[in-house]
Amino acid sequence: MLSYRAHLRKMKHQINPDNSIDYQLRMIRHPAKRSFASEDERNLRGKSIKSEDEILEPMNQYIGQKVKIEFQDQINCVACGRKTNKSFGQGHCFPCLQNLAECDTCIIKPELCHFDQGTCRDNDFAESHCNINHSIYLSLTSGMKIGVTRQVQEKTRWVDQGAVQALRVMTLRRRYHAGLIEAELAKEMQDKTNWRKMLKNDVDDRDLEDEKTNVLARVRSFIEEDIFDEDLSYVLEEAEVLSETTEIQRLEYPVINYPDKIKSFNLDKDSVAEGTLNGIKGQYLIMDTGVINLRKYGGYLVSVDLG
Ligand SMILES: [Zn+2]
Protein backbone atom coordinates (compact mmCIF):
# COMPACT_ATOMS: atom_id res chain seq x y z
CA MET A 1 0.00 0.00 0.00
CA LEU A 2 1.16 3.52 -0.84
CA SER A 3 0.37 6.44 1.49
CA TYR A 4 0.67 10.19 1.10
CA ARG A 5 -0.17 13.13 3.33
CA ALA A 6 -0.42 16.31 1.29
CA HIS A 7 -2.71 18.98 -0.16
CA LEU A 8 -5.04 18.00 -3.00
CA ARG A 9 -5.03 19.67 -6.38
CA LYS A 10 -7.16 18.85 -9.42
CA MET A 11 -6.05 15.69 -11.18
CA LYS A 12 -3.84 15.82 -14.25
CA HIS A 13 -4.64 13.67 -17.24
CA GLN A 14 -3.42 12.78 -20.66
CA ILE A 15 -5.34 11.60 -23.71
CA ASN A 16 -3.71 8.67 -25.51
CA PRO A 17 -3.84 8.18 -29.31
CA ASP A 18 -6.62 5.59 -28.83
CA ASN A 19 -8.68 8.23 -26.89
CA SER A 20 -8.20 6.44 -23.56
CA ILE A 21 -7.26 8.69 -20.65
CA ASP A 22 -4.52 8.30 -18.06
CA TYR A 23 -5.04 10.14 -14.78
CA GLN A 24 -2.53 11.36 -12.23
CA LEU A 25 -3.42 12.31 -8.69
CA ARG A 26 -1.73 15.65 -8.03
CA MET A 27 -0.84 16.78 -4.52
CA ILE A 28 1.42 19.39 -2.94
CA ARG A 29 3.37 18.59 0.22
CA HIS A 30 4.33 22.11 1.30
CA PRO A 31 2.18 24.90 -0.13
CA ALA A 32 4.41 27.95 -0.57
CA LYS A 33 3.05 31.13 1.00
CA ARG A 34 3.01 34.08 -1.35
CA SER A 35 1.23 37.34 -1.79
CA PHE A 36 0.22 38.68 -5.16
CA ALA A 37 1.57 42.13 -4.46
CA SER A 38 4.18 42.12 -7.20
CA GLU A 39 3.95 41.28 -10.85
CA ASP A 40 6.64 38.60 -10.51
CA GLU A 41 4.65 36.85 -7.83
CA ARG A 42 1.48 37.04 -9.88
CA ASN A 43 3.30 35.43 -12.77
CA LEU A 44 4.03 32.41 -10.60
CA ARG A 45 0.33 31.69 -10.32
CA GLY A 46 -0.78 28.43 -11.81
CA LYS A 47 2.77 27.27 -12.49
CA SER A 48 3.97 24.24 -10.60
CA ILE A 49 6.76 25.23 -8.29
CA LYS A 50 9.36 22.65 -7.42
CA SER A 51 9.85 23.89 -3.86
CA GLU A 52 6.25 22.96 -3.12
CA ASP A 53 7.22 19.34 -3.57
CA GLU A 54 4.66 18.09 -6.04
CA ILE A 55 3.35 14.53 -5.99
CA LEU A 56 2.07 13.04 -9.27
CA GLU A 57 0.76 9.51 -8.76
CA PRO A 58 -0.53 7.53 -11.78
CA MET A 59 -4.06 6.46 -10.80
CA ASN A 60 -5.33 4.06 -13.48
CA GLN A 61 -3.28 1.27 -11.86
CA TYR A 62 -5.46 1.46 -8.72
CA ILE A 63 -8.75 0.72 -10.48
CA GLY A 64 -10.20 -2.38 -8.86
CA GLN A 65 -8.22 -1.68 -5.67
CA LYS A 66 -8.91 0.03 -2.32
CA VAL A 67 -8.63 3.80 -2.03
CA LYS A 68 -8.99 5.83 1.16
CA ILE A 69 -8.94 9.64 1.43
CA GLU A 70 -9.11 11.24 4.87
CA PHE A 71 -9.40 14.99 5.46
CA GLN A 72 -6.92 16.26 8.07
CA ASP A 73 -8.93 19.38 9.06
CA GLN A 74 -6.63 21.87 7.36
CA ILE A 75 -7.09 23.81 4.13
CA ASN A 76 -4.42 26.00 2.52
CA CYS A 77 -5.44 28.34 -0.30
CA VAL A 78 -4.40 26.97 -3.73
CA ALA A 79 -3.27 30.45 -4.80
CA CYS A 80 -1.55 32.07 -1.80
CA GLY A 81 -0.95 29.09 0.49
CA ARG A 82 -2.39 30.65 3.65
CA LYS A 83 -4.59 28.61 5.96
CA THR A 84 -8.30 29.12 5.50
CA ASN A 85 -11.23 27.67 7.45
CA LYS A 86 -13.40 27.52 4.37
CA SER A 87 -12.66 27.00 0.68
CA PHE A 88 -14.16 29.35 -1.92
CA GLY A 89 -14.19 28.79 -5.68
CA GLN A 90 -12.41 25.40 -5.67
CA GLY A 91 -9.74 26.00 -3.08
CA HIS A 92 -9.29 29.77 -2.56
CA CYS A 93 -9.21 31.75 0.68
CA PHE A 94 -11.65 34.63 1.04
CA PRO A 95 -9.11 37.42 0.24
CA CYS A 96 -8.08 35.61 -2.96
CA LEU A 97 -11.75 35.08 -3.87
CA GLN A 98 -12.24 38.84 -3.59
CA ASN A 99 -9.02 39.95 -5.26
CA LEU A 100 -7.78 37.49 -7.88
CA ALA A 101 -8.91 37.90 -11.48
CA GLU A 102 -9.42 34.14 -11.83
CA CYS A 103 -12.03 34.27 -9.04
CA ASP A 104 -14.03 37.12 -10.59
CA THR A 105 -17.63 36.55 -11.71
CA CYS A 106 -16.62 37.14 -15.34
CA ILE A 107 -14.62 33.89 -15.36
CA ILE A 108 -17.86 31.93 -14.91
CA LYS A 109 -19.89 34.45 -16.94
CA PRO A 110 -17.48 35.77 -19.60
CA GLU A 111 -20.22 37.97 -21.09
CA LEU A 112 -19.71 40.15 -17.98
CA CYS A 113 -16.03 40.85 -18.83
CA HIS A 114 -15.26 44.42 -17.70
CA PHE A 115 -11.73 44.75 -19.10
CA ASP A 116 -12.88 47.41 -21.58
CA GLN A 117 -14.23 49.51 -18.70
CA GLY A 118 -10.73 49.55 -17.20
CA THR A 119 -11.86 47.73 -14.04
CA CYS A 120 -10.23 44.34 -14.58
CA ARG A 121 -8.68 43.01 -11.35
CA ASP A 122 -5.43 42.13 -13.13
CA ASN A 123 -4.58 43.31 -16.65
CA ASP A 124 -1.68 40.85 -16.96
CA PHE A 125 -4.05 37.99 -16.25
CA ALA A 126 -6.52 39.36 -18.81
CA GLU A 127 -3.84 39.52 -21.50
CA SER A 128 -2.57 36.00 -20.83
CA HIS A 129 -5.89 34.25 -20.09
CA CYS A 130 -8.79 36.26 -21.54
CA ASN A 131 -7.65 38.28 -24.54
CA ILE A 132 -6.50 35.17 -26.37
CA ASN A 133 -8.22 32.67 -28.67
CA HIS A 134 -11.21 30.98 -27.10
CA SER A 135 -13.37 28.15 -28.41
CA ILE A 136 -17.10 27.79 -28.37
CA TYR A 137 -17.61 24.04 -28.31
CA LEU A 138 -20.29 21.38 -28.16
CA SER A 139 -19.82 18.46 -25.82
CA LEU A 140 -21.73 15.34 -24.84
CA THR A 141 -21.50 14.85 -21.10
CA SER A 142 -24.96 13.40 -20.54
CA GLY A 143 -27.05 15.69 -22.67
CA MET A 144 -25.40 17.89 -25.25
CA LYS A 145 -24.12 21.24 -24.02
CA ILE A 146 -22.51 24.38 -25.35
CA GLY A 147 -19.50 25.90 -23.63
CA VAL A 148 -16.59 28.33 -23.79
CA THR A 149 -12.95 27.70 -22.97
CA ARG A 150 -9.44 28.89 -23.73
CA GLN A 151 -8.44 27.15 -26.94
CA VAL A 152 -5.03 26.06 -25.60
CA GLN A 153 -6.72 23.97 -22.94
CA GLU A 154 -9.94 22.88 -24.60
CA LYS A 155 -9.15 19.14 -24.38
CA THR A 156 -8.31 19.50 -20.68
CA ARG A 157 -11.66 21.21 -20.19
CA TRP A 158 -13.53 18.42 -21.99
CA VAL A 159 -11.92 15.71 -19.86
CA ASP A 160 -12.51 17.71 -16.65
CA GLN A 161 -16.24 17.87 -17.38
CA GLY A 162 -16.44 14.17 -18.27
CA ALA A 163 -17.44 14.63 -21.93
CA VAL A 164 -17.46 11.46 -24.05
CA GLN A 165 -17.42 13.52 -27.27
CA ALA A 166 -16.63 17.15 -27.97
CA LEU A 167 -16.29 19.37 -31.02
CA ARG A 168 -15.00 22.91 -31.46
CA VAL A 169 -17.61 25.07 -33.18
CA MET A 170 -15.76 28.34 -33.63
CA THR A 171 -12.80 30.43 -32.55
CA LEU A 172 -13.11 33.85 -30.95
CA ARG A 173 -10.31 36.33 -30.37
CA ARG A 174 -11.38 37.18 -26.84
CA ARG A 175 -13.11 35.43 -23.96
CA TYR A 176 -15.57 38.34 -23.86
CA HIS A 177 -16.68 37.74 -27.45
CA ALA A 178 -17.11 34.02 -26.82
CA GLY A 179 -19.15 34.86 -23.74
CA LEU A 180 -21.50 37.22 -25.59
CA ILE A 181 -22.32 34.57 -28.18
CA GLU A 182 -22.50 31.68 -25.73
CA ALA A 183 -24.91 33.59 -23.48
CA GLU A 184 -27.28 34.02 -26.46
CA LEU A 185 -26.96 30.37 -27.45
CA ALA A 186 -27.57 29.26 -23.84
CA LYS A 187 -31.05 30.79 -24.00
CA GLU A 188 -31.91 28.00 -26.43
CA MET A 189 -29.50 25.22 -25.42
CA GLN A 190 -28.18 23.49 -22.34
CA ASP A 191 -24.89 24.92 -20.99
CA LYS A 192 -24.61 22.92 -17.77
CA THR A 193 -23.39 19.41 -17.08
CA ASN A 194 -25.74 17.04 -15.25
CA TRP A 195 -22.97 15.44 -13.20
CA ARG A 196 -25.14 12.64 -11.83
CA LYS A 197 -26.09 11.46 -15.32
CA MET A 198 -22.49 12.00 -16.47
CA LEU A 199 -21.26 9.66 -13.70
CA LYS A 200 -23.87 7.01 -14.58
CA ASN A 201 -22.67 7.24 -18.18
CA ASP A 202 -26.27 8.03 -19.14
CA VAL A 203 -25.46 9.82 -22.41
CA ASP A 204 -27.90 11.01 -25.07
CA ASP A 205 -27.40 9.91 -28.66
CA ARG A 206 -26.71 13.20 -30.45
CA ASP A 207 -24.77 14.08 -33.58
CA LEU A 208 -22.34 16.91 -32.79
CA GLU A 209 -21.55 17.61 -36.45
CA ASP A 210 -25.25 18.24 -37.19
CA GLU A 211 -25.57 20.43 -34.15
CA LYS A 212 -22.47 22.41 -35.09
CA THR A 213 -24.14 23.31 -38.40
CA ASN A 214 -27.23 24.47 -36.47
CA VAL A 215 -25.18 26.52 -34.01
CA LEU A 216 -23.21 28.24 -36.78
CA ALA A 217 -26.51 29.14 -38.48
CA ARG A 218 -27.85 30.61 -35.22
CA VAL A 219 -24.70 32.67 -34.71
CA ARG A 220 -24.95 33.93 -38.29
CA SER A 221 -28.51 35.08 -37.64
CA PHE A 222 -27.52 36.81 -34.35
CA ILE A 223 -24.88 38.79 -36.19
CA GLU A 224 -27.10 39.57 -39.18
CA GLU A 225 -29.79 40.79 -36.77
CA ASP A 226 -27.07 42.90 -35.13
CA ILE A 227 -28.04 41.93 -31.57
CA PHE A 228 -24.58 42.59 -30.08
CA ASP A 229 -23.13 45.98 -29.17
CA GLU A 230 -19.72 44.68 -30.26
CA ASP A 231 -18.90 44.16 -33.93
CA LEU A 232 -18.51 40.39 -34.03
CA SER A 233 -18.81 39.99 -37.81
CA TYR A 234 -15.20 38.73 -37.94
CA VAL A 235 -16.51 35.56 -36.31
CA LEU A 236 -18.32 34.56 -39.47
CA GLU A 237 -15.29 35.17 -41.67
CA GLU A 238 -12.99 33.26 -39.38
CA ALA A 239 -15.39 30.49 -38.41
CA GLU A 240 -14.88 28.53 -41.57
CA VAL A 241 -11.16 29.16 -41.83
CA LEU A 242 -10.33 28.38 -38.22
CA SER A 243 -12.77 25.60 -37.47
CA GLU A 244 -13.07 23.60 -40.65
CA THR A 245 -10.26 21.24 -39.76
CA THR A 246 -11.54 20.33 -36.31
CA GLU A 247 -13.13 16.96 -35.82
CA ILE A 248 -14.98 15.23 -33.01
CA GLN A 249 -12.76 14.34 -30.07
CA ARG A 250 -13.86 11.07 -28.50
CA LEU A 251 -12.87 10.35 -24.90
CA GLU A 252 -12.79 7.00 -23.13
CA TYR A 253 -12.55 7.03 -19.37
CA PRO A 254 -10.94 4.33 -17.25
CA VAL A 255 -14.13 2.98 -15.61
CA ILE A 256 -14.86 -0.72 -15.05
CA ASN A 257 -18.26 -0.25 -13.40
CA TYR A 258 -20.59 2.76 -13.55
CA PRO A 259 -22.88 3.33 -10.53
CA ASP A 260 -26.69 2.94 -10.79
CA LYS A 261 -27.26 5.39 -7.96
CA ILE A 262 -25.01 8.32 -7.12
CA LYS A 263 -23.95 8.89 -3.53
CA SER A 264 -21.31 11.58 -3.16
CA PHE A 265 -18.78 11.92 -0.38
CA ASN A 266 -18.55 15.25 1.41
CA LEU A 267 -15.25 15.64 3.28
CA ASP A 268 -16.61 18.70 5.15
CA LYS A 269 -19.25 16.54 6.83
CA ASP A 270 -17.61 13.13 6.98
CA SER A 271 -13.83 13.22 6.81
CA VAL A 272 -13.33 9.77 5.24
CA ALA A 273 -14.03 8.65 1.67
CA GLU A 274 -13.16 4.99 1.27
CA GLY A 275 -13.98 2.16 -1.10
CA THR A 276 -12.92 0.15 -4.10
CA LEU A 277 -12.04 2.34 -7.05
CA ASN A 278 -14.30 1.48 -9.99
CA GLY A 279 -13.03 4.22 -12.25
CA ILE A 280 -12.21 7.87 -12.90
CA LYS A 281 -14.26 10.31 -14.98
CA GLY A 282 -14.03 14.09 -15.15
CA GLN A 283 -12.47 15.05 -11.82
CA TYR A 284 -14.36 12.30 -9.98
CA LEU A 285 -13.10 9.13 -8.39
CA ILE A 286 -15.90 6.56 -8.72
CA MET A 287 -15.81 4.07 -5.84
CA ASP A 288 -18.22 1.22 -5.06
CA THR A 289 -19.29 3.19 -1.96
CA GLY A 290 -19.75 6.62 -3.59
CA VAL A 291 -18.13 9.28 -5.77
CA ILE A 292 -15.82 12.14 -4.84
CA ASN A 293 -15.12 15.28 -6.88
CA LEU A 294 -11.43 15.92 -6.16
CA ARG A 295 -11.54 19.37 -7.74
CA LYS A 296 -13.94 20.51 -5.03
CA TYR A 297 -11.28 19.72 -2.41
CA GLY A 298 -8.35 21.66 -3.87
CA GLY A 299 -6.15 22.87 -1.01
CA TYR A 300 -7.47 20.28 1.48
CA LEU A 301 -4.77 18.49 3.49
CA VAL A 302 -5.59 14.78 3.24
CA SER A 303 -4.04 11.42 3.84
CA VAL A 304 -4.42 9.11 0.86
CA ASP A 305 -3.97 5.33 0.98
CA LEU A 306 -3.79 3.54 -2.38
CA GLY A 307 -3.88 -0.19 -3.10
ZN1 LIG B 1 -5.43 32.88 -0.92
PDB file of N, CA and C in Angstrom, residues 247-295:
ATOM      1  N   GLU A 247     -12.240  18.107 -35.765  1.00  0.00           N
ATOM      2  CA  GLU A 247     -13.127  16.958 -35.817  1.00  0.00           C
ATOM      3  C   GLU A 247     -13.507  16.539 -34.405  1.00  0.00           C
ATOM      4  N   ILE A 248     -14.477  15.640 -34.317  1.00  0.00           N
ATOM      5  CA  ILE A 248     -14.977  15.227 -33.008  1.00  0.00           C
ATOM      6  C   ILE A 248     -13.870  14.536 -32.208  1.00  0.00           C
ATOM      7  N   GLN A 249     -13.677  15.006 -30.984  1.00  0.00           N
ATOM      8  CA  GLN A 249     -12.756  14.343 -30.067  1.00  0.00           C
ATOM      9  C   GLN A 249     -13.564  13.349 -29.241  1.00  0.00           C
ATOM     10  N   ARG A 250     -13.214  12.077 -29.336  1.00  0.00           N
ATOM     11  CA  ARG A 250     -13.864  11.067 -28.499  1.00  0.00           C
ATOM     12  C   ARG A 250     -12.989  10.798 -27.289  1.00  0.00           C
ATOM     13  N   LEU A 251     -13.612  10.543 -26.147  1.00  0.00           N
ATOM     14  CA  LEU A 251     -12.866  10.352 -24.900  1.00  0.00           C
ATOM     15  C   LEU A 251     -13.371   9.109 -24.190  1.00  0.00           C
ATOM     16  N   GLU A 252     -12.421   8.248 -23.805  1.00  0.00           N
ATOM     17  CA  GLU A 252     -12.790   6.999 -23.130  1.00  0.00           C
ATOM     18  C   GLU A 252     -12.154   6.961 -21.756  1.00  0.00           C
ATOM     19  N   TYR A 253     -13.010   6.917 -20.754  1.00  0.00           N
ATOM     20  CA  TYR A 253     -12.546   7.027 -19.367  1.00  0.00           C
ATOM     21  C   TYR A 253     -12.242   5.651 -18.787  1.00  0.00           C
ATOM     22  N   PRO A 254     -11.274   5.611 -17.871  1.00  0.00           N
ATOM     23  CA  PRO A 254     -10.944   4.329 -17.250  1.00  0.00           C
ATOM     24  C   PRO A 254     -11.963   3.973 -16.160  1.00  0.00           C
ATOM     25  N   VAL A 255     -13.070   3.361 -16.561  1.00  0.00           N
ATOM     26  CA  VAL A 255     -14.127   2.985 -15.614  1.00  0.00           C
ATOM     27  C   VAL A 255     -14.510   1.530 -15.891  1.00  0.00           C
ATOM     28  N   ILE A 256     -14.487   0.682 -14.845  1.00  0.00           N
ATOM     29  CA  ILE A 256     -14.863  -0.718 -15.054  1.00  0.00           C
ATOM     30  C   ILE A 256     -16.311  -0.967 -14.663  1.00  0.00           C
ATOM     31  N   ASN A 257     -16.900  -0.035 -13.880  1.00  0.00           N
ATOM     32  CA  ASN A 257     -18.256  -0.251 -13.404  1.00  0.00           C
ATOM     33  C   ASN A 257     -18.904   1.095 -13.065  1.00  0.00           C
ATOM     34  N   TYR A 258     -19.902   1.490 -13.846  1.00  0.00           N
ATOM     35  CA  TYR A 258     -20.594   2.755 -13.549  1.00  0.00           C
ATOM     36  C   TYR A 258     -21.665   2.525 -12.490  1.00  0.00           C
ATOM     37  N   PRO A 259     -21.870   3.502 -11.588  1.00  0.00           N
ATOM     38  CA  PRO A 259     -22.881   3.328 -10.530  1.00  0.00           C
ATOM     39  C   PRO A 259     -24.309   3.486 -11.073  1.00  0.00           C
ATOM     40  N   ASP A 260     -25.269   2.768 -10.448  1.00  0.00           N
ATOM     41  CA  ASP A 260     -26.693   2.940 -10.786  1.00  0.00           C
ATOM     42  C   ASP A 260     -27.261   4.138 -10.043  1.00  0.00           C
ATOM     43  N   LYS A 261     -26.820   4.271  -8.786  1.00  0.00           N
ATOM     44  CA  LYS A 261     -27.256   5.393  -7.959  1.00  0.00           C
ATOM     45  C   LYS A 261     -26.019   6.171  -7.558  1.00  0.00           C
ATOM     46  N   ILE A 262     -26.160   7.494  -7.456  1.00  0.00           N
ATOM     47  CA  ILE A 262     -25.009   8.325  -7.115  1.00  0.00           C
ATOM     48  C   ILE A 262     -25.103   8.773  -5.657  1.00  0.00           C
ATOM     49  N   LYS A 263     -24.114   8.356  -4.885  1.00  0.00           N
ATOM     50  CA  LYS A 263     -23.954   8.893  -3.531  1.00  0.00           C
ATOM     51  C   LYS A 263     -22.616   9.619  -3.556  1.00  0.00           C
ATOM     52  N   SER A 264     -22.594  10.887  -3.104  1.00  0.00           N
ATOM     53  CA  SER A 264     -21.309  11.579  -3.164  1.00  0.00           C
ATOM     54  C   SER A 264     -20.755  11.843  -1.773  1.00  0.00           C
ATOM     55  N   PHE A 265     -19.446  11.641  -1.652  1.00  0.00           N
ATOM     56  CA  PHE A 265     -18.776  11.918  -0.384  1.00  0.00           C
ATOM     57  C   PHE A 265     -18.649  13.418  -0.194  1.00  0.00           C
ATOM     58  N   ASN A 266     -18.748  13.841   1.068  1.00  0.00           N
ATOM     59  CA  ASN A 266     -18.552  15.251   1.409  1.00  0.00           C
ATOM     60  C   ASN A 266     -17.566  15.322   2.575  1.00  0.00           C
ATOM     61  N   LEU A 267     -16.315  15.666   2.258  1.00  0.00           N
ATOM     62  CA  LEU A 267     -15.253  15.645   3.281  1.00  0.00           C
ATOM     63  C   LEU A 267     -15.485  16.681   4.377  1.00  0.00           C
ATOM     64  N   ASP A 268     -16.314  17.703   4.114  1.00  0.00           N
ATOM     65  CA  ASP A 268     -16.612  18.700   5.152  1.00  0.00           C
ATOM     66  C   ASP A 268     -17.508  18.106   6.245  1.00  0.00           C
ATOM     67  N   LYS A 269     -18.314  17.120   5.860  1.00  0.00           N
ATOM     68  CA  LYS A 269     -19.255  16.538   6.827  1.00  0.00           C
ATOM     69  C   LYS A 269     -18.735  15.232   7.411  1.00  0.00           C
ATOM     70  N   ASP A 270     -18.107  14.443   6.556  1.00  0.00           N
ATOM     71  CA  ASP A 270     -17.613  13.131   6.977  1.00  0.00           C
ATOM     72  C   ASP A 270     -16.203  13.024   6.389  1.00  0.00           C
ATOM     73  N   SER A 271     -15.203  12.979   7.270  1.00  0.00           N
ATOM     74  CA  SER A 271     -13.829  13.220   6.810  1.00  0.00           C
ATOM     75  C   SER A 271     -13.240  12.077   5.976  1.00  0.00           C
ATOM     76  N   VAL A 272     -13.917  10.911   5.949  1.00  0.00           N
ATOM     77  CA  VAL A 272     -13.327   9.772   5.238  1.00  0.00           C
ATOM     78  C   VAL A 272     -14.139   9.404   3.994  1.00  0.00           C
ATOM     79  N   ALA A 273     -13.436   9.222   2.881  1.00  0.00           N
ATOM     80  CA  ALA A 273     -14.026   8.649   1.669  1.00  0.00           C
ATOM     81  C   ALA A 273     -13.216   7.396   1.374  1.00  0.00           C
ATOM     82  N   GLU A 274     -13.892   6.257   1.346  1.00  0.00           N
ATOM     83  CA  GLU A 274     -13.163   4.993   1.267  1.00  0.00           C
ATOM     84  C   GLU A 274     -13.965   3.973   0.476  1.00  0.00           C
ATOM     85  N   GLY A 275     -13.287   3.203  -0.355  1.00  0.00           N
ATOM     86  CA  GLY A 275     -13.983   2.160  -1.102  1.00  0.00           C
ATOM     87  C   GLY A 275     -13.064   1.535  -2.135  1.00  0.00           C
ATOM     88  N   THR A 276     -13.668   0.724  -2.990  1.00  0.00           N
ATOM     89  CA  THR A 276     -12.921   0.146  -4.104  1.00  0.00           C
ATOM     90  C   THR A 276     -13.102   1.064  -5.309  1.00  0.00           C
ATOM     91  N   LEU A 277     -11.990   1.402  -5.928  1.00  0.00           N
ATOM     92  CA  LEU A 277     -12.038   2.340  -7.053  1.00  0.00           C
ATOM     93  C   LEU A 277     -12.557   1.627  -8.302  1.00  0.00           C
ATOM     94  N   ASN A 278     -13.726   2.077  -8.773  1.00  0.00           N
ATOM     95  CA  ASN A 278     -14.296   1.485  -9.989  1.00  0.00           C
ATOM     96  C   ASN A 278     -13.940   2.258 -11.247  1.00  0.00           C
ATOM     97  N   GLY A 279     -13.422   3.465 -11.059  1.00  0.00           N
ATOM     98  CA  GLY A 279     -13.031   4.222 -12.245  1.00  0.00           C
ATOM     99  C   GLY A 279     -12.844   5.693 -11.953  1.00  0.00           C
ATOM    100  N   ILE A 280     -12.458   6.434 -13.007  1.00  0.00           N
ATOM    101  CA  ILE A 280     -12.214   7.875 -12.902  1.00  0.00           C
ATOM    102  C   ILE A 280     -12.847   8.531 -14.124  1.00  0.00           C
ATOM    103  N   LYS A 281     -13.634   9.583 -13.871  1.00  0.00           N
ATOM    104  CA  LYS A 281     -14.264  10.312 -14.978  1.00  0.00           C
ATOM    105  C   LYS A 281     -14.387  11.772 -14.596  1.00  0.00           C
ATOM    106  N   GLY A 282     -14.062  12.674 -15.506  1.00  0.00           N
ATOM    107  CA  GLY A 282     -14.031  14.091 -15.152  1.00  0.00           C
ATOM    108  C   GLY A 282     -12.986  14.284 -14.065  1.00  0.00           C
ATOM    109  N   GLN A 283     -13.377  14.941 -12.978  1.00  0.00           N
ATOM    110  CA  GLN A 283     -12.469  15.049 -11.822  1.00  0.00           C
ATOM    111  C   GLN A 283     -12.981  14.177 -10.673  1.00  0.00           C
ATOM    112  N   TYR A 284     -13.778  13.175 -10.987  1.00  0.00           N
ATOM    113  CA  TYR A 284     -14.363  12.297  -9.980  1.00  0.00           C
ATOM    114  C   TYR A 284     -13.637  10.960  -9.884  1.00  0.00           C
ATOM    115  N   LEU A 285     -13.419  10.528  -8.644  1.00  0.00           N
ATOM    116  CA  LEU A 285     -13.099   9.129  -8.391  1.00  0.00           C
ATOM    117  C   LEU A 285     -14.430   8.431  -8.153  1.00  0.00           C
ATOM    118  N   ILE A 286     -14.665   7.341  -8.883  1.00  0.00           N
ATOM    119  CA  ILE A 286     -15.900   6.563  -8.722  1.00  0.00           C
ATOM    120  C   ILE A 286     -15.555   5.317  -7.919  1.00  0.00           C
ATOM    121  N   MET A 287     -16.056   5.250  -6.683  1.00  0.00           N
ATOM    122  CA  MET A 287     -15.812   4.073  -5.842  1.00  0.00           C
ATOM    123  C   MET A 287     -17.108   3.284  -5.703  1.00  0.00           C
ATOM    124  N   ASP A 288     -17.010   2.036  -5.240  1.00  0.00           N
ATOM    125  CA  ASP A 288     -18.219   1.223  -5.065  1.00  0.00           C
ATOM    126  C   ASP A 288     -19.117   1.798  -3.970  1.00  0.00           C
ATOM    127  N   THR A 289     -18.547   2.629  -3.091  1.00  0.00           N
ATOM    128  CA  THR A 289     -19.293   3.189  -1.959  1.00  0.00           C
ATOM    129  C   THR A 289     -19.796   4.609  -2.214  1.00  0.00           C
ATOM    130  N   GLY A 290     -19.351   5.240  -3.298  1.00  0.00           N
ATOM    131  CA  GLY A 290     -19.746   6.618  -3.586  1.00  0.00           C
ATOM    132  C   GLY A 290     -18.730   7.296  -4.491  1.00  0.00           C
ATOM    133  N   VAL A 291     -19.041   8.537  -4.874  1.00  0.00           N
ATOM    134  CA  VAL A 291     -18.130   9.276  -5.766  1.00  0.00           C
ATOM    135  C   VAL A 291     -17.569  10.479  -5.020  1.00  0.00           C
ATOM    136  N   ILE A 292     -16.383  10.930  -5.429  1.00  0.00           N
ATOM    137  CA  ILE A 292     -15.819  12.142  -4.844  1.00  0.00           C
ATOM    138  C   ILE A 292     -15.218  13.015  -5.939  1.00  0.00           C
ATOM    139  N   ASN A 293     -15.603  14.285  -5.915  1.00  0.00           N
ATOM    140  CA  ASN A 293     -15.120  15.278  -6.878  1.00  0.00           C
ATOM    141  C   ASN A 293     -13.840  15.904  -6.300  1.00  0.00           C
ATOM    142  N   LEU A 294     -12.687  15.453  -6.766  1.00  0.00           N
ATOM    143  CA  LEU A 294     -11.432  15.922  -6.158  1.00  0.00           C
ATOM    144  C   LEU A 294     -11.207  17.407  -6.385  1.00  0.00           C
ATOM    145  N   ARG A 295     -11.733  17.950  -7.464  1.00  0.00           N
ATOM    146  CA  ARG A 295     -11.538  19.370  -7.741  1.00  0.00           C
ATOM    147  C   ARG A 295     -12.147  20.250  -6.648  1.00  0.00           C
TER     148      ARG A 295
END
